[in-house]
XYZ file of C-alpha atoms in Angstrom:
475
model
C 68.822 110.830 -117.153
C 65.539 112.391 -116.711
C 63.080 113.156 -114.513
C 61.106 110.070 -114.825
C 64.058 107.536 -115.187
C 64.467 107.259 -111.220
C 61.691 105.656 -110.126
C 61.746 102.276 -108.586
C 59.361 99.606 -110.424
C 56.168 98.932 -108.835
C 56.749 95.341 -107.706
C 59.620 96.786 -105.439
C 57.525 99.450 -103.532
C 54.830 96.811 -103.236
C 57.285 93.785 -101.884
C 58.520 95.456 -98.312
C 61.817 93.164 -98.371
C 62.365 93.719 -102.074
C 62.173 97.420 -100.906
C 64.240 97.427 -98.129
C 67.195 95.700 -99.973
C 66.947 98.362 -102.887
C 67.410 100.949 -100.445
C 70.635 99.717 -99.442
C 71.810 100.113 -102.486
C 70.787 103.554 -102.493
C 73.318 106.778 -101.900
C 72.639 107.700 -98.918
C 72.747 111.537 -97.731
C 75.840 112.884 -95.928
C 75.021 112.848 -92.038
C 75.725 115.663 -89.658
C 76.687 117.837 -92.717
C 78.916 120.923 -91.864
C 78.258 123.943 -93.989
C 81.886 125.359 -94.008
C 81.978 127.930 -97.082
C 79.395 130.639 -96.067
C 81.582 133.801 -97.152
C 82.003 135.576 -101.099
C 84.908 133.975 -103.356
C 87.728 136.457 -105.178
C 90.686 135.696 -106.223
C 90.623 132.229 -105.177
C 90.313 133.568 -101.762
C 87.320 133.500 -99.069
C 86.567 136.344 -97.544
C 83.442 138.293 -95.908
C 81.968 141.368 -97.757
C 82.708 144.936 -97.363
C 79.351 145.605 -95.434
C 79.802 142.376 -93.450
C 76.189 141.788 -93.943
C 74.512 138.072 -93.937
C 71.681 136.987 -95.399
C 69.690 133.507 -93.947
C 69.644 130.032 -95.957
C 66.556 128.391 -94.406
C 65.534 124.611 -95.052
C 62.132 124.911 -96.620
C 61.089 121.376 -95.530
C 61.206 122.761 -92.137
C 61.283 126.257 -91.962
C 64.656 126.037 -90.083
C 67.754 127.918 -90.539
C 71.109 125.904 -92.068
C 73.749 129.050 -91.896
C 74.184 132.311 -92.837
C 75.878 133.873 -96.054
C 77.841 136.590 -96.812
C 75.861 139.204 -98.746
C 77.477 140.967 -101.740
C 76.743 144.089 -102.757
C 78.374 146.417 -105.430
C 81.559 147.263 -103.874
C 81.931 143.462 -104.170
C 81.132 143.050 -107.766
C 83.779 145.803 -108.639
C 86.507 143.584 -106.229
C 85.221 140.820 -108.391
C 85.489 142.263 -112.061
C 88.705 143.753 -111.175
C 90.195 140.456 -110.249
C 88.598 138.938 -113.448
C 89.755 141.350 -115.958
C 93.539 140.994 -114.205
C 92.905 136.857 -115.205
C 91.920 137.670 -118.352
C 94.332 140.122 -119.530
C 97.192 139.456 -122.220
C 99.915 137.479 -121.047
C 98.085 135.884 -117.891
C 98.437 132.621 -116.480
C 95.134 131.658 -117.654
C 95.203 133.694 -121.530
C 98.609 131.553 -122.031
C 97.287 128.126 -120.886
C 97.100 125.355 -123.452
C 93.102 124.969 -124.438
C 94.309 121.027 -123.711
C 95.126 122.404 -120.253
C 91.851 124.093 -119.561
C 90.057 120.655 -120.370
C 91.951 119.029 -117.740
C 90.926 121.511 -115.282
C 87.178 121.208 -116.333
C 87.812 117.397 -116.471
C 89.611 117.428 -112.721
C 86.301 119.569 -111.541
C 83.910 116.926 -112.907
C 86.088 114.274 -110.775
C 85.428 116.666 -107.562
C 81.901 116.832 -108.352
C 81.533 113.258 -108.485
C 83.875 112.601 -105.033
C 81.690 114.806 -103.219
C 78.233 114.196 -105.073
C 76.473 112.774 -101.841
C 77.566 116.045 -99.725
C 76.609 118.506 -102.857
C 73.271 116.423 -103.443
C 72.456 116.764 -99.324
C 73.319 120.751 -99.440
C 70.532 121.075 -102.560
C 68.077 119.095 -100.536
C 68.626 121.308 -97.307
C 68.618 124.567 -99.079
C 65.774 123.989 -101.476
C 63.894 120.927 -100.957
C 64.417 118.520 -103.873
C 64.548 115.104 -103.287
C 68.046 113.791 -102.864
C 67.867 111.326 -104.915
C 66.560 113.695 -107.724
C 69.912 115.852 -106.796
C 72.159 113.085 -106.698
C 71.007 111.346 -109.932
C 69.742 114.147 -111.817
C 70.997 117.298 -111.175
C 74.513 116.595 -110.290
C 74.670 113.633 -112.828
C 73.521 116.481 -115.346
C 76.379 118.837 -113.539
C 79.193 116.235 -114.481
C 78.322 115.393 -117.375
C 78.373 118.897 -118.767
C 81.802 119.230 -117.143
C 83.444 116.490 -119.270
C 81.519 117.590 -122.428
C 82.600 120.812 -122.507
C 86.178 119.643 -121.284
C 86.092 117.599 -125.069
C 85.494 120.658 -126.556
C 88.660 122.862 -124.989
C 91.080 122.367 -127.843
C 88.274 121.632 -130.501
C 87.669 125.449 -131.365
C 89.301 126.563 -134.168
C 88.558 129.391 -137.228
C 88.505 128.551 -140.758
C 89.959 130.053 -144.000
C 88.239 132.345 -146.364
C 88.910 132.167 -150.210
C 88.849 135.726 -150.221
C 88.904 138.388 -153.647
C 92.637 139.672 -153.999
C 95.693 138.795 -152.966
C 95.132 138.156 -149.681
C 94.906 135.266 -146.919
C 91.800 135.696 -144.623
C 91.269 133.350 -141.666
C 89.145 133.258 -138.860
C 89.038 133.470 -134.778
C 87.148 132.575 -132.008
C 88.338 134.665 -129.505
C 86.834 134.268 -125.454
C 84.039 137.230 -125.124
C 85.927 138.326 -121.814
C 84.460 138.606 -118.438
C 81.094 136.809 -117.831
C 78.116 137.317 -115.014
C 77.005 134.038 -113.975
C 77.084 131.073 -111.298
C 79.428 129.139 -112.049
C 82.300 126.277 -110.351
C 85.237 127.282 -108.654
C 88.732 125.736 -108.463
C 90.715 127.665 -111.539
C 93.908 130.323 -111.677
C 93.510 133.479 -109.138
C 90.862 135.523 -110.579
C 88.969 133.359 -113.239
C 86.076 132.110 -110.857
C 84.413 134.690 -108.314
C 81.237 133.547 -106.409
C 79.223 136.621 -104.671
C 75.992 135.606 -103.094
C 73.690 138.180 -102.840
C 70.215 139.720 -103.600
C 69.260 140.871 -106.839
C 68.470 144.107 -106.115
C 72.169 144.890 -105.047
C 74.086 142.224 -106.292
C 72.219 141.049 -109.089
C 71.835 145.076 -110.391
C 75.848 146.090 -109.927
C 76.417 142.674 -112.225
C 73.816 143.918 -115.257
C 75.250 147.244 -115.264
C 78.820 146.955 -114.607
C 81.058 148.073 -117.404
C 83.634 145.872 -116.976
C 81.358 142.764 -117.572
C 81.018 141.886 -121.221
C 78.595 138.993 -120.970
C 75.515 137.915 -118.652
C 73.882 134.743 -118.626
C 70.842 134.493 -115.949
C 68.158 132.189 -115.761
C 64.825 133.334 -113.802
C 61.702 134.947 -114.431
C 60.714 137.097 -117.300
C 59.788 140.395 -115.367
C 63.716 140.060 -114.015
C 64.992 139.387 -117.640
C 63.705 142.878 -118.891
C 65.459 144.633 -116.325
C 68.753 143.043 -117.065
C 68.379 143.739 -120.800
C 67.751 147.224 -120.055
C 71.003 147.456 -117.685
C 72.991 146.161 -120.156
C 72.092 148.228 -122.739
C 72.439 151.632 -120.508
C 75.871 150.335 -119.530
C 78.313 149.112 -122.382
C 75.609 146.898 -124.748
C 76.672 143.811 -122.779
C 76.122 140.706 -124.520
C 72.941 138.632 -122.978
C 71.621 135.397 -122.787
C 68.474 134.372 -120.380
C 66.837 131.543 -120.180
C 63.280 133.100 -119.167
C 59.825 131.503 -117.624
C 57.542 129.449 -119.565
C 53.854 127.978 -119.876
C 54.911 124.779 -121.992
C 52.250 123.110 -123.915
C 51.977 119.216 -123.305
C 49.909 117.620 -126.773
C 48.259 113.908 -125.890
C 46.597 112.787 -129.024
C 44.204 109.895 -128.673
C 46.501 107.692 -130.410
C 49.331 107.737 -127.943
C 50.044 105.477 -125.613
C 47.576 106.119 -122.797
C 49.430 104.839 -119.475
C 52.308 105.996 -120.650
C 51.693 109.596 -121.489
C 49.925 110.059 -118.307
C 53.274 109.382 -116.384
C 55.486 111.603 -118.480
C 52.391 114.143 -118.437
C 52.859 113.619 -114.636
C 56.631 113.909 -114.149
C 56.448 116.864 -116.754
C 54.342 118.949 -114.336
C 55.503 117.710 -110.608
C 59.114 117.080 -111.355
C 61.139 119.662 -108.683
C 57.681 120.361 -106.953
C 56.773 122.098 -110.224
C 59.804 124.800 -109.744
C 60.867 124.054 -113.301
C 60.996 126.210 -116.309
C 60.251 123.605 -118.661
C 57.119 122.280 -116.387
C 54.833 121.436 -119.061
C 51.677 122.431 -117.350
C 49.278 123.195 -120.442
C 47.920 119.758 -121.323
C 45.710 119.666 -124.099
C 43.739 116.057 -124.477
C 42.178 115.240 -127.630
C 38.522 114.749 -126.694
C 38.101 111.161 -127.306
C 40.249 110.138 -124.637
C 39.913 113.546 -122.508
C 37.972 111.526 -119.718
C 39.901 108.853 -118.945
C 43.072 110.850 -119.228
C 41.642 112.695 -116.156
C 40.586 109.925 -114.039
C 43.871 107.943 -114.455
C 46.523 111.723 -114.267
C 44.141 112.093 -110.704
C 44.975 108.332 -109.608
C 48.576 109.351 -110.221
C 48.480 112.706 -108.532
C 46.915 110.711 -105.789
C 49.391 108.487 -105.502
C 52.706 110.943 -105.737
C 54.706 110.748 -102.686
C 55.408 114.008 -100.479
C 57.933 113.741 -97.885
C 61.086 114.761 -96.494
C 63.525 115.287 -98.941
C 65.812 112.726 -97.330
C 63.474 110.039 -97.506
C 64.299 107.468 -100.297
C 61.065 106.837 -101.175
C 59.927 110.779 -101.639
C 58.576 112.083 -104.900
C 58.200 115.655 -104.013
C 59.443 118.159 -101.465
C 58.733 121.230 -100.540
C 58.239 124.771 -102.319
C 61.562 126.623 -101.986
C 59.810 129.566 -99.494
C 56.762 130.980 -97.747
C 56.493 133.819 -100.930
C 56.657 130.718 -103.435
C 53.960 128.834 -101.368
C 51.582 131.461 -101.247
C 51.638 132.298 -104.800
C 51.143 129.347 -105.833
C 47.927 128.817 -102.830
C 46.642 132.055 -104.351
C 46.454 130.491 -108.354
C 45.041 127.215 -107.241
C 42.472 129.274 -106.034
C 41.965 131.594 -108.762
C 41.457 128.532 -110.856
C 38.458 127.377 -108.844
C 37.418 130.833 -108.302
C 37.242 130.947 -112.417
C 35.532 127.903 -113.045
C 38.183 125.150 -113.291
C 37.062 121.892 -111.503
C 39.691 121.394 -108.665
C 39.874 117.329 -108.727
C 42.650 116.812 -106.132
C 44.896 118.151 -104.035
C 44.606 122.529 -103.966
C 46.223 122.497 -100.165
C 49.143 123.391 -97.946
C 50.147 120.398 -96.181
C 49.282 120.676 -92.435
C 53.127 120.285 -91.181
C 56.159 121.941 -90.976
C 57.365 123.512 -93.762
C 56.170 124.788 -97.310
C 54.157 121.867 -98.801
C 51.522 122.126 -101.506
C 49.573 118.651 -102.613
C 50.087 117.338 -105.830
C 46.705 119.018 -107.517
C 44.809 118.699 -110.730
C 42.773 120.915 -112.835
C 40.595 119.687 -115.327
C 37.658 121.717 -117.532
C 40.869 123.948 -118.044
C 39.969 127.144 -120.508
C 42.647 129.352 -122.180
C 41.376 132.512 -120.309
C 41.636 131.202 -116.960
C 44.979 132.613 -115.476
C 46.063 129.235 -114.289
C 46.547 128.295 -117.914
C 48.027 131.750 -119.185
C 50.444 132.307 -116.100
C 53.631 130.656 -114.535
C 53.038 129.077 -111.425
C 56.494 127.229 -110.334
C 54.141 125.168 -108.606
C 52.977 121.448 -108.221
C 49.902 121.978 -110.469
C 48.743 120.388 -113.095
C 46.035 122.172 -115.908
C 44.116 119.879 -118.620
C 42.487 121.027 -121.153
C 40.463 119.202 -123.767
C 40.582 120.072 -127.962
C 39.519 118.271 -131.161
C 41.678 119.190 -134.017
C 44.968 119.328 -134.782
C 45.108 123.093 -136.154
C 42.994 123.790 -133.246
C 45.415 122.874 -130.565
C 48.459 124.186 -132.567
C 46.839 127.394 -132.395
C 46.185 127.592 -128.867
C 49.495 126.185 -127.573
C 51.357 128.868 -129.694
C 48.696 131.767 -128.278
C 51.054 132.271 -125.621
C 53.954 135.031 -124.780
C 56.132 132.115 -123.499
C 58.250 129.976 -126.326
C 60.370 127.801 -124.387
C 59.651 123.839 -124.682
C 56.777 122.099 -125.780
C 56.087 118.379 -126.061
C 53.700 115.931 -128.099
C 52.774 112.109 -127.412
C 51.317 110.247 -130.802
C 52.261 107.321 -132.634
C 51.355 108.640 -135.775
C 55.335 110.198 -137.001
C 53.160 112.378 -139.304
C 51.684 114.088 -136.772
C 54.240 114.487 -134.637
C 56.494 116.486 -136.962
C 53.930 118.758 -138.243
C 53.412 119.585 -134.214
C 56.689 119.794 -133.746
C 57.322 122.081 -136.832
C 54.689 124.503 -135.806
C 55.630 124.645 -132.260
C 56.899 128.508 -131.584
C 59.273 126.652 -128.965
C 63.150 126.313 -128.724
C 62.588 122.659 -127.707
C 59.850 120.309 -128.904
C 60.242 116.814 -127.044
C 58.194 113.920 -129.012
C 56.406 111.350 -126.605
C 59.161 111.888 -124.285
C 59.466 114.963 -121.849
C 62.439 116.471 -119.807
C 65.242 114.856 -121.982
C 67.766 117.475 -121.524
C 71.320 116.821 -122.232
C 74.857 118.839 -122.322
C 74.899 117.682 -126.255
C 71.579 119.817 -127.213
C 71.609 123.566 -127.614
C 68.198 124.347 -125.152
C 66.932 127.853 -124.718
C 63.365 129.938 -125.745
C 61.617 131.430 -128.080
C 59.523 135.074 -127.502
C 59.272 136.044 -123.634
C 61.202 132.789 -122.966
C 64.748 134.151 -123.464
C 67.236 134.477 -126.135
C 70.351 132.903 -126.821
C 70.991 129.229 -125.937
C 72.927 127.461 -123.349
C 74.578 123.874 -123.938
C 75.467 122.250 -126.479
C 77.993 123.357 -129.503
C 75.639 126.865 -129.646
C 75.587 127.423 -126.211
C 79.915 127.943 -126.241
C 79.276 130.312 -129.478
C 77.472 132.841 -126.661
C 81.213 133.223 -125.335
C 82.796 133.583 -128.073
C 83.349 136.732 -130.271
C 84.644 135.947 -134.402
C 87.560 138.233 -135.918
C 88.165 138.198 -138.951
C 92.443 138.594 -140.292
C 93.949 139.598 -143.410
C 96.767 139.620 -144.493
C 98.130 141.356 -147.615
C 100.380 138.498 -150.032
C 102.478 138.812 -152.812
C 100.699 136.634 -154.725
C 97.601 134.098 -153.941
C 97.688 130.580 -155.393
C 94.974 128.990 -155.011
């Protein structure tokens, strides 16, 4: 499902009772919600952190604080990699479990997930403001679904044979990389999951550099990607995949379907309140059309729904914090300050909580840092162009590679785009259809390595090679 796939058809939110009865139909949010797990995870056990520090989890619709968290630092990290190398060694619970075995256990997690979607979808929506309908049919639909595809795929890794010079039989492996730096589910043998919330500074910094790590995946901002590169190659060359920022280009020819490509234009760039890394917030128009695509992407805008998370009919929640908010304040600015024509929205929302209006840029240049920089933000940027090589050009002139999307109806078109996109995912008049199946990661400043998909399970995996010496090959 994607992020414009939720939506409920226009006759409903115009017909009050029609409304009201597809409400009741709705999930609703788990009331009175007690956060009970607030302390680090190793070994299968709960416990608090060496330092006994806690760090706050605020709601950001409100400003209000849901619980405190145990903060782990260093010492923590070592508890943890200690405890995962012990689960991974030879001859460990987990090393001797059938690969059948391990699919059940990712297939029993995706069942857990799904019993307790409501109360996971209402802890998103307290601790970071999306919609929770958006978390219950997106994000943890998305969560499950990866869960059971990657449960198929347990007992589905195997080697091959090599026809090798000689006499000799040569065969392949593909052995688990070892211990791996990321967040991931709990629920597994003593050792094999460890959660430690924490800071990057501390946390983030003893898990980059540790030498008894042998992987890292992160996903986050390019300035915080460097930094783990460089710890992992001062430490013991680490492998690394992130999955970086971006500044994806959105193509509308003036053959596409108008209406249409406005909306996905629209959920491209306000889907999560903007806080996406795939937020397609360079729009080039062809010129023909470049009018009219403003007027009708402003009448949208206009129309977007900001609200409490928890209300059913909600479009778009708050920014996740005050920092967040007032970056992304301090761009819309800069774009008027520069010479972009502000047609809607460029505010805080005068209530509680970390708001921004759904705003629109139009007379967009490539100079202007609200089309060369990331905002994370509910902001949308259009800019006009007239040829095809033109706008190829300019949506590759960027040091972000990580999606990039293109509405037409002419198929020609749309593969040349698409083959000259310097993007690791090119969407073609559709935008945001992610899926377990599809290996999804960046190009240039956008990352390396991808996640999902057959490719993303060949980031855990080293390949040995075996030979063995035969008395005679037959072949």
């Amino acid at each position: 499902m994607t992020s414009s796939e939720i939506a409920m058809p226009g006759e409903v939110k115009a017909d009050p009772a029609a409304l009201m009865a597809s409400l009741q139909l709705l999930p609703s949010p788990t009331p009175n919600l007690e956060i009970k797990y607030t302390k680090i995870f190793i070994n299968n056990e709960w416990q608090n952190s060496e330092s006994g520090r806690v760090f706050p989890v605020c709601n950001p619709a409100t400003g209000e604080q849901v619980c405190e968290v145990q903060e782990a630092d260093k010492v923590d990290i070592d508890k943890a990699v200690q405890a995962a190398r012990l689960a991974f060694s030879l001859g460990s619970v987990w090393r001797r479990m059938d690969a059948s075995e391990r699919g059940r256990l990712l297939d029993k997690l995706a069942d857990l997930v799904e019993r307790d979607r409501a109360t996971l979808a209402t802890m998103e929506s307290l601790n970071g403001g999306k919609p929770f309908l958006q978390a219950f049919y997106i994000d943890l639909q998305g969560v499950i679904k990866t869960l059971r595809y990657y449960a198929g795929w347990a007992d589905k890794i195997h080697g091959m044979t090599i026809p090798v010079d000689g006499d000799y039989f040569t065969f392949t492996r593909h052995e688990p990389i070892g211990v791996c730096g990321q967040i991931i589910p709990a629920g597994f043998p003593p050792g094999v999951v460890n959660i430690l919330p924490g800071y990057g500074p501390t946390a983030g910094a003893a898990i980059a550099s540790h030498i008894g790590i042998d992987k890292i995946a992160f996903t986050g901002s390019t300035e915080v990607g460097k930094l783990i590169q460089e710890a992992a190659g001062r430490s013991n060359l680490k492998r690394v995949t992130l999955e970086l920022g971006g500044k994806s280009p959105n193509i509308i020819f003036a053959d596409a379907d108008l209406d249409y490509a406005v909306e996905q234009a629209h959920q491209g760039v306000f889907f999560n309140q903007g806080q996406c890394c795939t937020a397609g917030s360079r729009i080039f128009v062809e010129e023909s059309i470049y009018e009219e695509f403003v007027k009708r992407s402003v009448e949208r805008a206009k129309r977007r729904i900001v609200g409490s998370p928890f209300d059913p009919t909600t479009e778009q929640g708050p920014q996740i914090d005050k920092k967040q908010y007032n970056k992304i304040l301090e761009l819309i600015q800069s774009g008027v300050a520069e010479g972009a024509k502000l047609e809607c929205g460029g505010k805080g929302l005068g209530r509680k909580g970390f708001f921004i209006e759904p705003t629109v840029f139009s007379n967009v240049t490539d100079d202007m840092r609200i089309a060369k920089e990331e905002i994370f933000g509910p902001v949308q940027e259009i800019l006009r162009f007239k040829t095809m090589d033109e706008v190829i050009e300019r949506a590759n002139n960027s040091d972000f590679g990580l999606v990039a999307a293109v509405f037409t109806n002419d198929i020609n078109k749309a593969l040349m785009v698409s083959s000259a996109m310097q993007a690791g995912t090119v969407w073609i008049n559709c935008y945001n259809a992610l899926n377990a199946q599809s290996p999804f990661g960046g190009f240039k400043m956008s990352g390396n390595g991808r996640e999902m998909g057959e490719f993303g399970l060949r980031e855990y995996s080293e390949v040995k090679t075996v030979t063995v010496k035969i008395p005679q090959k037959n072949s």
